[in-house]
Coordinates of C-alpha atoms and ligand atoms in Angstrom, one line a residue:
X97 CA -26.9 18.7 5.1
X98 CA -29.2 21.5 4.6
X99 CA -32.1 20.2 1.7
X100 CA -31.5 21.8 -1.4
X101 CA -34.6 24.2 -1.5
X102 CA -33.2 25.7 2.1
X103 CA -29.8 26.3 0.4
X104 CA -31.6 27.7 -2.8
X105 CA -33.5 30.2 -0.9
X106 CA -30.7 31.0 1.7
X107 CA -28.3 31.4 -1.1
X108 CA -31.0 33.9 -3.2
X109 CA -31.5 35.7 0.0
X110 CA -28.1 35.9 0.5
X111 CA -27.4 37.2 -3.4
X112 CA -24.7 34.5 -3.4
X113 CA -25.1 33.3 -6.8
X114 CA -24.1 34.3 -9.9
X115 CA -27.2 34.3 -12.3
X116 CA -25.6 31.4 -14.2
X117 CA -25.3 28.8 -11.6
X118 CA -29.2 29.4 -11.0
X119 CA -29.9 26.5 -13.6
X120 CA -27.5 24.2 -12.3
X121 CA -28.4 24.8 -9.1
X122 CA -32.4 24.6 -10.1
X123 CA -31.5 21.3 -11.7
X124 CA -30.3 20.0 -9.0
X125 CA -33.0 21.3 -6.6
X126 CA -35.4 18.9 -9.1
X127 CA -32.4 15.8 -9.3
X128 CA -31.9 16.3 -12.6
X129 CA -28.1 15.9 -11.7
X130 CA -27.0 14.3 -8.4
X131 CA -23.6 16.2 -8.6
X132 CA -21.9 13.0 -6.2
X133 CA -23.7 10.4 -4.6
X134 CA -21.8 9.3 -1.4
X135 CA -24.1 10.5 1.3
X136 CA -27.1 8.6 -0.2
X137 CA -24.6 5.8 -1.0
X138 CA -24.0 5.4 2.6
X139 CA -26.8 5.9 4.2
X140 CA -28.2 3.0 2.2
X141 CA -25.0 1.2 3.3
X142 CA -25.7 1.6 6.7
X143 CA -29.3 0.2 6.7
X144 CA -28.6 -2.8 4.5
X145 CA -25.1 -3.2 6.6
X146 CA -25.2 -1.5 10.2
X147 CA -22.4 -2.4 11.4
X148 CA -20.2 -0.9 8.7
X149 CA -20.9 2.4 10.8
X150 CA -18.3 1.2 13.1
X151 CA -15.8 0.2 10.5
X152 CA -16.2 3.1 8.7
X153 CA -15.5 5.8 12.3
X154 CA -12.8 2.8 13.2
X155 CA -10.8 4.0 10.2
X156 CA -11.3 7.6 10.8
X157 CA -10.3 7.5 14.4
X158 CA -6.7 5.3 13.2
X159 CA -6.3 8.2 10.4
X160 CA -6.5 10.4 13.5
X161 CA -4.7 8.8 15.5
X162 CA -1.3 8.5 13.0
X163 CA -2.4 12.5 12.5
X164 CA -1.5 13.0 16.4
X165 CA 1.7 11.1 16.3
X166 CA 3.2 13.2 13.6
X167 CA 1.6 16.5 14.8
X168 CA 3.4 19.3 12.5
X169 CA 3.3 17.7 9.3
X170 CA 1.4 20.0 7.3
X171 CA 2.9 20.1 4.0
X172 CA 3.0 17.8 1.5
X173 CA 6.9 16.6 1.4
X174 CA 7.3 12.7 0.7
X175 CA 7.9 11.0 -2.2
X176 CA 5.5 10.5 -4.9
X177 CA 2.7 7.5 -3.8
X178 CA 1.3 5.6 -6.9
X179 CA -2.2 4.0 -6.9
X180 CA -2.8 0.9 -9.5
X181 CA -6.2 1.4 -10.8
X182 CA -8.4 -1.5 -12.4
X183 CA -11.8 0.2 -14.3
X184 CA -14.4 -2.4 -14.6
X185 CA -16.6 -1.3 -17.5
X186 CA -19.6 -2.9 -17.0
X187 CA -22.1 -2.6 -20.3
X188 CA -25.3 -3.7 -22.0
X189 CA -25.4 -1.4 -24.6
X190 CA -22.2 -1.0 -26.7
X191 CA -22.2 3.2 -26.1
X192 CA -21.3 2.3 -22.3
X193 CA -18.5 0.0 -23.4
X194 CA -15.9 3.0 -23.6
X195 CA -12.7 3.4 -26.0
X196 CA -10.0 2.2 -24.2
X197 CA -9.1 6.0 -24.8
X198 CA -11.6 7.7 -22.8
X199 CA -10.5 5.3 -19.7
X200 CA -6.7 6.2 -20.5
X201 CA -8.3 10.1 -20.5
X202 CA -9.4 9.8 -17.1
X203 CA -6.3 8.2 -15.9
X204 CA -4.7 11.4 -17.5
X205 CA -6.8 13.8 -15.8
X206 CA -6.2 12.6 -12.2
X207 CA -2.7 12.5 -12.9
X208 CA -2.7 16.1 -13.8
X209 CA -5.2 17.1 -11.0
X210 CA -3.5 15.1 -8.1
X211 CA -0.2 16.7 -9.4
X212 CA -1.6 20.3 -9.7
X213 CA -0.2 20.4 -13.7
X214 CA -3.9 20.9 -15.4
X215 CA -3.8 23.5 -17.2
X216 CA -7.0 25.5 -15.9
X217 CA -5.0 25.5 -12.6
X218 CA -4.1 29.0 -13.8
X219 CA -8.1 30.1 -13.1
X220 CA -7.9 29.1 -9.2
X221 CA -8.3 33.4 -7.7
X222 CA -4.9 34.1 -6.7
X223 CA -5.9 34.8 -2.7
X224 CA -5.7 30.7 -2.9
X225 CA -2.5 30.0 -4.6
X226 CA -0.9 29.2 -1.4
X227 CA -2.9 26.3 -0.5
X228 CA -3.1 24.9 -3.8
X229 CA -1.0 21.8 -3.5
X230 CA 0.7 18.8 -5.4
X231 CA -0.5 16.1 -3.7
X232 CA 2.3 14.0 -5.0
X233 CA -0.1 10.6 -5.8
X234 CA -0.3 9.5 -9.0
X235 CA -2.3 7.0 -11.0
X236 CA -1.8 4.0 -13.5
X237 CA -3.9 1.8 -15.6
X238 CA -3.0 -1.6 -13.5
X239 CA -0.1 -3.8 -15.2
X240 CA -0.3 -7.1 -13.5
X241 CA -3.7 -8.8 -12.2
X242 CA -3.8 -10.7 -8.8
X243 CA -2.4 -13.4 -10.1
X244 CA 0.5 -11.6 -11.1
X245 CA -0.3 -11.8 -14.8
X246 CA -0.2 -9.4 -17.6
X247 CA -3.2 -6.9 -17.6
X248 CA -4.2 -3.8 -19.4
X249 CA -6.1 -2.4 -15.9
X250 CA -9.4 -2.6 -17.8
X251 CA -12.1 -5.3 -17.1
X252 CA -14.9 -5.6 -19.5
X253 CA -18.0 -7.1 -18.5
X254 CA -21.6 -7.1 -20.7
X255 CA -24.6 -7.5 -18.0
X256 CA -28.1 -7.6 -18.9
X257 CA -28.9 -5.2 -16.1
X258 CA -30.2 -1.8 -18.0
X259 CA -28.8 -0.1 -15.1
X260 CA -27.7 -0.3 -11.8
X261 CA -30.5 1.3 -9.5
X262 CA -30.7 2.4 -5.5
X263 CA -34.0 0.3 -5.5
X264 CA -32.2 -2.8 -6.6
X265 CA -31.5 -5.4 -3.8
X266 CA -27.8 -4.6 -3.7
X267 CA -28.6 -1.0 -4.6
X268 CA -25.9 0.8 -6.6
X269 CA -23.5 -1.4 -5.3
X270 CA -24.9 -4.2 -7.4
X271 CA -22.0 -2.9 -10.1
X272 CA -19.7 -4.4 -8.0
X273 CA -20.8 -7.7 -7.9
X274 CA -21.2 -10.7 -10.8
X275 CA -24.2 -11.9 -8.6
X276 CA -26.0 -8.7 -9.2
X277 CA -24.9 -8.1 -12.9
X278 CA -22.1 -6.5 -12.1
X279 CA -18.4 -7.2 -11.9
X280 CA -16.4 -8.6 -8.7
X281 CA -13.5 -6.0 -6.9
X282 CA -10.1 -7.0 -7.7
X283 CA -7.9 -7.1 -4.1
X284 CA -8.1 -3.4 -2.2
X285 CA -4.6 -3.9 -0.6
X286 CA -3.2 -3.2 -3.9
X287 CA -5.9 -2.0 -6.1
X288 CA -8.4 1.4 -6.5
X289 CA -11.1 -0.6 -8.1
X290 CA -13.5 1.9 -10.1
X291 CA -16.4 0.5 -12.0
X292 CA -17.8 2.5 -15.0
X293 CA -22.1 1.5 -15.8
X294 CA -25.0 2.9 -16.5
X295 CA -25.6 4.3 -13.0
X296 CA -29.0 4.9 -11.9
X297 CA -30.1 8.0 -14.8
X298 CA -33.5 8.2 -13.0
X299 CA -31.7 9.5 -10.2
X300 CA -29.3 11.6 -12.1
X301 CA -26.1 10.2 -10.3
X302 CA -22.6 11.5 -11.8
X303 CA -20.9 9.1 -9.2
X304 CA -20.4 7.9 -5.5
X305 CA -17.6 6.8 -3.5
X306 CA -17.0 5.2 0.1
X307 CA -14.9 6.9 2.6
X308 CA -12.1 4.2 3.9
X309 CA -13.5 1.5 6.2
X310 CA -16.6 -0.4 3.8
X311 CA -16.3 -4.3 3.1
X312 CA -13.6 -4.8 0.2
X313 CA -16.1 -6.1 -1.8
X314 CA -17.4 -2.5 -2.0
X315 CA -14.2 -0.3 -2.0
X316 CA -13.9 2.3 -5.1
X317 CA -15.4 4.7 -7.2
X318 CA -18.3 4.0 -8.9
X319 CA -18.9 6.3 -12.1
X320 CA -21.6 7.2 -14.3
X321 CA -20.3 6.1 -18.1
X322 CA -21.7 9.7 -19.5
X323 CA -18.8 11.2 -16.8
X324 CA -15.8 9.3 -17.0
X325 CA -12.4 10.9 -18.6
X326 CA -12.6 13.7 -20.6
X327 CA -12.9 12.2 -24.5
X328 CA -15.6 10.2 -26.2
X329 CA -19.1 10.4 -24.9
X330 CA -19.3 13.0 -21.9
X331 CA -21.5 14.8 -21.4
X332 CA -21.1 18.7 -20.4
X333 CA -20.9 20.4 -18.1
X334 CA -19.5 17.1 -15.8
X335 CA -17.3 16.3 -19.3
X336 CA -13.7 16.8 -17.9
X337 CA -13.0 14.1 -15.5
X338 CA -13.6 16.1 -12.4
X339 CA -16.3 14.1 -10.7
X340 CA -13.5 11.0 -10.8
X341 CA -10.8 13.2 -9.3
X342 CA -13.9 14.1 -6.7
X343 CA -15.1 10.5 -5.9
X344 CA -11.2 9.3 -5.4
X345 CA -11.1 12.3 -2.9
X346 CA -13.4 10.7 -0.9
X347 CA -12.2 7.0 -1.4
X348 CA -9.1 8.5 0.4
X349 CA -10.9 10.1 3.3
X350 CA -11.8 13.7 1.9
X351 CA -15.1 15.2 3.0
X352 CA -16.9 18.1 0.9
X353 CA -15.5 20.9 1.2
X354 CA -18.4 22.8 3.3
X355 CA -18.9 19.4 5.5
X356 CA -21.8 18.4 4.8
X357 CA -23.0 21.1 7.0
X358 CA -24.0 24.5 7.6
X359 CA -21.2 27.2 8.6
X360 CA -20.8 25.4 12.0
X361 CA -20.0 22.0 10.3
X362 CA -16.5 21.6 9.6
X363 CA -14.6 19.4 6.6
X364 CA -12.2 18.9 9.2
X365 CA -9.4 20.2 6.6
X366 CA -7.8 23.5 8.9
X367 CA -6.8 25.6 5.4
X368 CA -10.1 25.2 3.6
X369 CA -12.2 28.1 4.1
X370 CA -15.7 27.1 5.9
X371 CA -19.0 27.3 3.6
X372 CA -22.8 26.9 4.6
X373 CA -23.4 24.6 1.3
X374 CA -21.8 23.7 -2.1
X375 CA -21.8 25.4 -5.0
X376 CA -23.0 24.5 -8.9
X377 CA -22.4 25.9 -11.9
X378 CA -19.4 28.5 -11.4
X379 CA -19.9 30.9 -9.1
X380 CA -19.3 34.5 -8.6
X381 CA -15.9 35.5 -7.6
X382 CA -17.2 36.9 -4.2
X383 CA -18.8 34.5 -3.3
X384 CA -19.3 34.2 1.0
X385 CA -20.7 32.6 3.1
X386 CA -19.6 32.1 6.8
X387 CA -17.4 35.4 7.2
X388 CA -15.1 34.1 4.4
X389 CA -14.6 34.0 0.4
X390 CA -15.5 30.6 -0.7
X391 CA -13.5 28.4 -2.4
X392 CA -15.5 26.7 -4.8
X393 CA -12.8 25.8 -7.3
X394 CA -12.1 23.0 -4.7
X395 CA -12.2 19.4 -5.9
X396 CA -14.6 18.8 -3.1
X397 CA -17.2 21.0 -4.3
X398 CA -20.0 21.0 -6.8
X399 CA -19.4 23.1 -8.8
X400 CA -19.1 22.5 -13.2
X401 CA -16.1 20.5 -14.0
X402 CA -14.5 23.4 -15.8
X403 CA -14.4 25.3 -12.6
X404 CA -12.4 23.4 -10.0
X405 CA -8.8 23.0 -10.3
X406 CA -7.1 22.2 -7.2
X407 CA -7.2 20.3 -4.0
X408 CA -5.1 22.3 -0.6
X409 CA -2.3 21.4 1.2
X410 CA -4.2 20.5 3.9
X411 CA -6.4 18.0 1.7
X412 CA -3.2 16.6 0.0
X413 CA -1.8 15.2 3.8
X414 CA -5.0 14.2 4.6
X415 CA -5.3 11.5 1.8
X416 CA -1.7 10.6 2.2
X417 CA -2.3 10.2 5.8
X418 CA -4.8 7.5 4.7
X419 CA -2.3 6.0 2.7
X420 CA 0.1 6.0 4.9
X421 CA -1.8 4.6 7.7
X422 CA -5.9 2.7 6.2
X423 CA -4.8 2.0 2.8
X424 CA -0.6 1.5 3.4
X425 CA -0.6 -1.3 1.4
X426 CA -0.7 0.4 -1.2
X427 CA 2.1 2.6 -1.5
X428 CA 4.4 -0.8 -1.4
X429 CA 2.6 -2.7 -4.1
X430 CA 4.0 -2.7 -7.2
X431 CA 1.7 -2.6 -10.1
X432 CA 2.6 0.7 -11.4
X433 CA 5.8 -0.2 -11.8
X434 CA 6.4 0.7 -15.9
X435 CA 4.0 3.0 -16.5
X436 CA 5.7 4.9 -14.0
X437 CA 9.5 4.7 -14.8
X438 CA 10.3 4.0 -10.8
X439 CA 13.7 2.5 -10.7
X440 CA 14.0 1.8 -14.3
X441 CA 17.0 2.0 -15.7
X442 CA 17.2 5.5 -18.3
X443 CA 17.3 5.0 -21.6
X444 CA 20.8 5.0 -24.1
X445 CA 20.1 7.7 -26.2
X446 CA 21.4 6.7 -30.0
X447 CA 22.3 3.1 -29.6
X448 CA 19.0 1.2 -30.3
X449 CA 18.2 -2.5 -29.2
X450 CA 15.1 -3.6 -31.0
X451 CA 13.5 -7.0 -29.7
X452 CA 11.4 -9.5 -31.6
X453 CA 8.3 -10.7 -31.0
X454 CA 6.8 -8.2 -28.3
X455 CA 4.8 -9.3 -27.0
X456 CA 6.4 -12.7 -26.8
X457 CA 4.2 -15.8 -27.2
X458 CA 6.7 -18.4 -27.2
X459 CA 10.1 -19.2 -25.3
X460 CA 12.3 -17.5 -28.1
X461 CA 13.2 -14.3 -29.0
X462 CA 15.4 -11.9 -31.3
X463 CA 17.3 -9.0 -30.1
X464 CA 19.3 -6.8 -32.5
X465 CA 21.6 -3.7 -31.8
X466 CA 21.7 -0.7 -33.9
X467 CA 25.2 -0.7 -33.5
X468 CA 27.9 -3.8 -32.9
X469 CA 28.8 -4.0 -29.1
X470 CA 32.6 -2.2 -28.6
X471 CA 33.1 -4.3 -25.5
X472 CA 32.2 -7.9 -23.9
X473 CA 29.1 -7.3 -21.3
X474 CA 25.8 -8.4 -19.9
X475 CA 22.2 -9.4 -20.8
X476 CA 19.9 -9.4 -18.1
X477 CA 16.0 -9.7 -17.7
X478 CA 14.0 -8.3 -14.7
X479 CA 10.8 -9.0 -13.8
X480 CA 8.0 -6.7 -12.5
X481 CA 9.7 -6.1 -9.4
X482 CA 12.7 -5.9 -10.2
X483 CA 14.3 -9.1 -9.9
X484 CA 17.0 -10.5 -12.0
X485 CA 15.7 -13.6 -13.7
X486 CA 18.0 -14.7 -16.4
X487 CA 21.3 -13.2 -17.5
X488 CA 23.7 -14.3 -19.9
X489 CA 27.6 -13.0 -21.0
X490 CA 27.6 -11.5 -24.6
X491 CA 30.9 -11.3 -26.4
X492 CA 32.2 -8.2 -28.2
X493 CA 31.3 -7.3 -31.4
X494 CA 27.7 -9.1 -31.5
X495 CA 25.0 -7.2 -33.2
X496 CA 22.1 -9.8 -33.1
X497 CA 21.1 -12.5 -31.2
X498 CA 18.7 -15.4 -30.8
X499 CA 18.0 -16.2 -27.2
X500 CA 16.2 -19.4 -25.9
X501 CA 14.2 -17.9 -22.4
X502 CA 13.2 -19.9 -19.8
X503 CA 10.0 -20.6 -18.1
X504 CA 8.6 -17.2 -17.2
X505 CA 5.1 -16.3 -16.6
X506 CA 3.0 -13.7 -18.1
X507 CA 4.1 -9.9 -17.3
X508 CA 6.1 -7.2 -18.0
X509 CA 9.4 -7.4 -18.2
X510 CA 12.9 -5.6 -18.8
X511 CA 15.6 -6.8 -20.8
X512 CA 19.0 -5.1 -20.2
X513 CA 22.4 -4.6 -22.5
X514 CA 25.4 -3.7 -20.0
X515 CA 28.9 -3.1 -22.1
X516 CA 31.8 -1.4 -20.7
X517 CA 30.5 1.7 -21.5
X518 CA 26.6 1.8 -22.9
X519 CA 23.6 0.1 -20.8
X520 CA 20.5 0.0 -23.2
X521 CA 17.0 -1.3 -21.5
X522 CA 14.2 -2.5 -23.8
X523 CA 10.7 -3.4 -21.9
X524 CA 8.3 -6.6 -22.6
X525 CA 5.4 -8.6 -22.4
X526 CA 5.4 -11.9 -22.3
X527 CA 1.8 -13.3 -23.0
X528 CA 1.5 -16.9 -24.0
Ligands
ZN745 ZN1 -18.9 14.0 -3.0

């Protein structure tokens, strides 16, 4: 990567940059802001742990590998992959504990980005609209733990650590570990872990994240508490959620947009335009470099959060490549499964069931229906995935019901009516 005074000079030579970027971009020049931290994140990896070098081009060169097999595939067609995401908020001071709402934010703003509905989409210069893709992956606050218990997705642990600091024994990664203050990684078979602290401010970190291929221990995003989600305490101009949508970019394999290099450094993404550096602030529409326009409203660039709004095509099948091929346990594991609707019976529209206690702490429970049932039928529970795990035959004409359950263990559930000619389905929790 070219330093940051080269680029500043190159790019004033160059009369690349609009006049407001300059500040950004002077900021940055000083580390005011360290727009993303995974280069420095990694080479400090690789001197504490050489031999994740390997592990880290051993993943690359499998990604690669399925990429030759299914030569042609350049569009985004399959179905839609869900990623269970567990946010470890790890605090000292109760400002860096966040709302449970700016965490749901930032869960909204990946689904929106990864899906290409945010509304700013509409600001991406229309010579790109063709290679602005729906990457068809989606997000959820995790529903069951490893243990296959009820969880809300968020972890919240206080640490007496100030902040987490490169100079620390464990450098930033100490977030991710209770030894160093921090809090341990849920499994990354069937987990994004992202941990949410008081990164490093000397330093001026938003947020890093390893490319596919680091110890489990140390697989996720790790973000900046002032840049997470979109609500409560951001901080502008990093105060929409982008840097997340970024740093989960690279946890699935994407490189920055210009490559970490100059115009002959590739991202190795074929329908991203090349670039000789990023971009901060938001930069003029004209912006070249490399014999082409620029596409700084890319994800993968530096640029303010209110100025990137889409990822490509190409940079859509290159993360689901990795999760098709690095991270393909994934894709199967089923902790998204209610936020998410996926097989779940729809809804009777006008013929209520209401169920009492929910969540239920004890082995009883009330239903009632709005209306009296016209025929004999069905009540069933499903678990999680989907498996039947108590049923019982209801006569005609009930309307309410007391029902001794047997031994389940914490979770979601769902709870369905079947008559001859209604199906009703009523979700959940058990927690005892
Ligand atoms: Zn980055």
């Amino acid at each position: 990567m070219k330093t940051w005074t080269n680029f500043l000079r190159s790019a004033l030579s160059l009369g690349l940059i609009a006049s407001g970027s300059l500040v950004a971009l002077a900021q940055s020049a000083t580390h005011d802001h360290q727009r993303c931290g995974q280069q420095h994140a990694l080479e400090q990896l690789y001197e504490r742990s050489p031999e994740t070098r390997a592990s880290v081009q051993a993943a690359e060169q499998a990604v690669q590998d399925y990429v030759r097999q299914n030569a042609g595939n350049l569009r985004v067609q399959e179905d839609i992959i869900y990623i269970p995401v567990v946010v470890h908020v790890v605090w000292k001071s109760a400002i860096q504990n966040l709302s449970d709402a700016q965490i749901q934010s930032q869960i909204d703003v990946l689904n929106e980005d990864y899906a290409m509905t945010n509304l700013d989409r509409a600001s991406l210069r229309s010579s790109f609209n063709s290679i602005a893709a729906n990457t068809q992956i989606q997000f959820c606050l995790a529903e069951t733990d490893p243990d296959g218990n009820f969880t809300t997705g968020i972890i919240r642990k206080q640490t007496g650590k100030a902040s987490f600091n490169d100079t620390d024994t464990a450098g930033w990664d100490g977030v991710k570990e209770s030894a160093y203050g921090g809090s341990d990684a849920w499994p990354r078979s069937q987990y994004l872990n992202m941990w949410v602290c008081n990164l490093d401010p000397t330093s001026g970190v938003l947020g890093y994240a390893y490319p596919p291929g680091v110890a489990g221990a140390l697989d996720g995003v790790v973000m900046n508490y002032r840049y997470f989600g979109r609500e409560g305490v951001v901080i502008p101009p990093y105060n929409l959620g982008r840097t997340t949508t970024h740093e989960v970019g690279h946890w699935l394999g994407l490189r920055h947009i210009w490559g970490d290099g100059g115009c002959g450094v590739d991202d190795g993404i074929s329908d991203t335009p090349t670039a000789s550096g990023p971009y901060f602030g938001c930069p003029s529409p004209t912006a070249t470099t490399c014999g082409s326009l620029d596409l700084w409203e890319n994800y993968m660039d530096y640029t303010d959060d209110r100025c990137m709004v889409m990822f490509t095509e190409g940079q859509g099948v290159a993360m689901r490549n990795v999760l098709n091929t690095v991270r393909s346990s994934i894709p199967v594991s089923p902790k998204c499964y209610f936020n998410t609707g996926v097989e779940e019976p729809a809804l009777a529209v006008g013929n209520g069931l209401q169920l009492f206690p929910n969540p239920v702490t004890g082995n009883v429970i009330q239903l009632v229906l709005e209306q009296a049932a016209a025929t004999e039928g069905m009540l069933q529970i499903f678990d999680a995935t989907g498996r039947q795990v108590w049923s019982q035959v209801q006569p005609a004409g009930w309307q309410q019901v007391s029902l001794l359950l047997p031994e389940l263990p914490n979770g979601f559930y769902l709870l369905q009516w079947s008559g001859m000619n209604s199906e009703i389905t009523q979700r959940f929790v058990i927690s005892k």
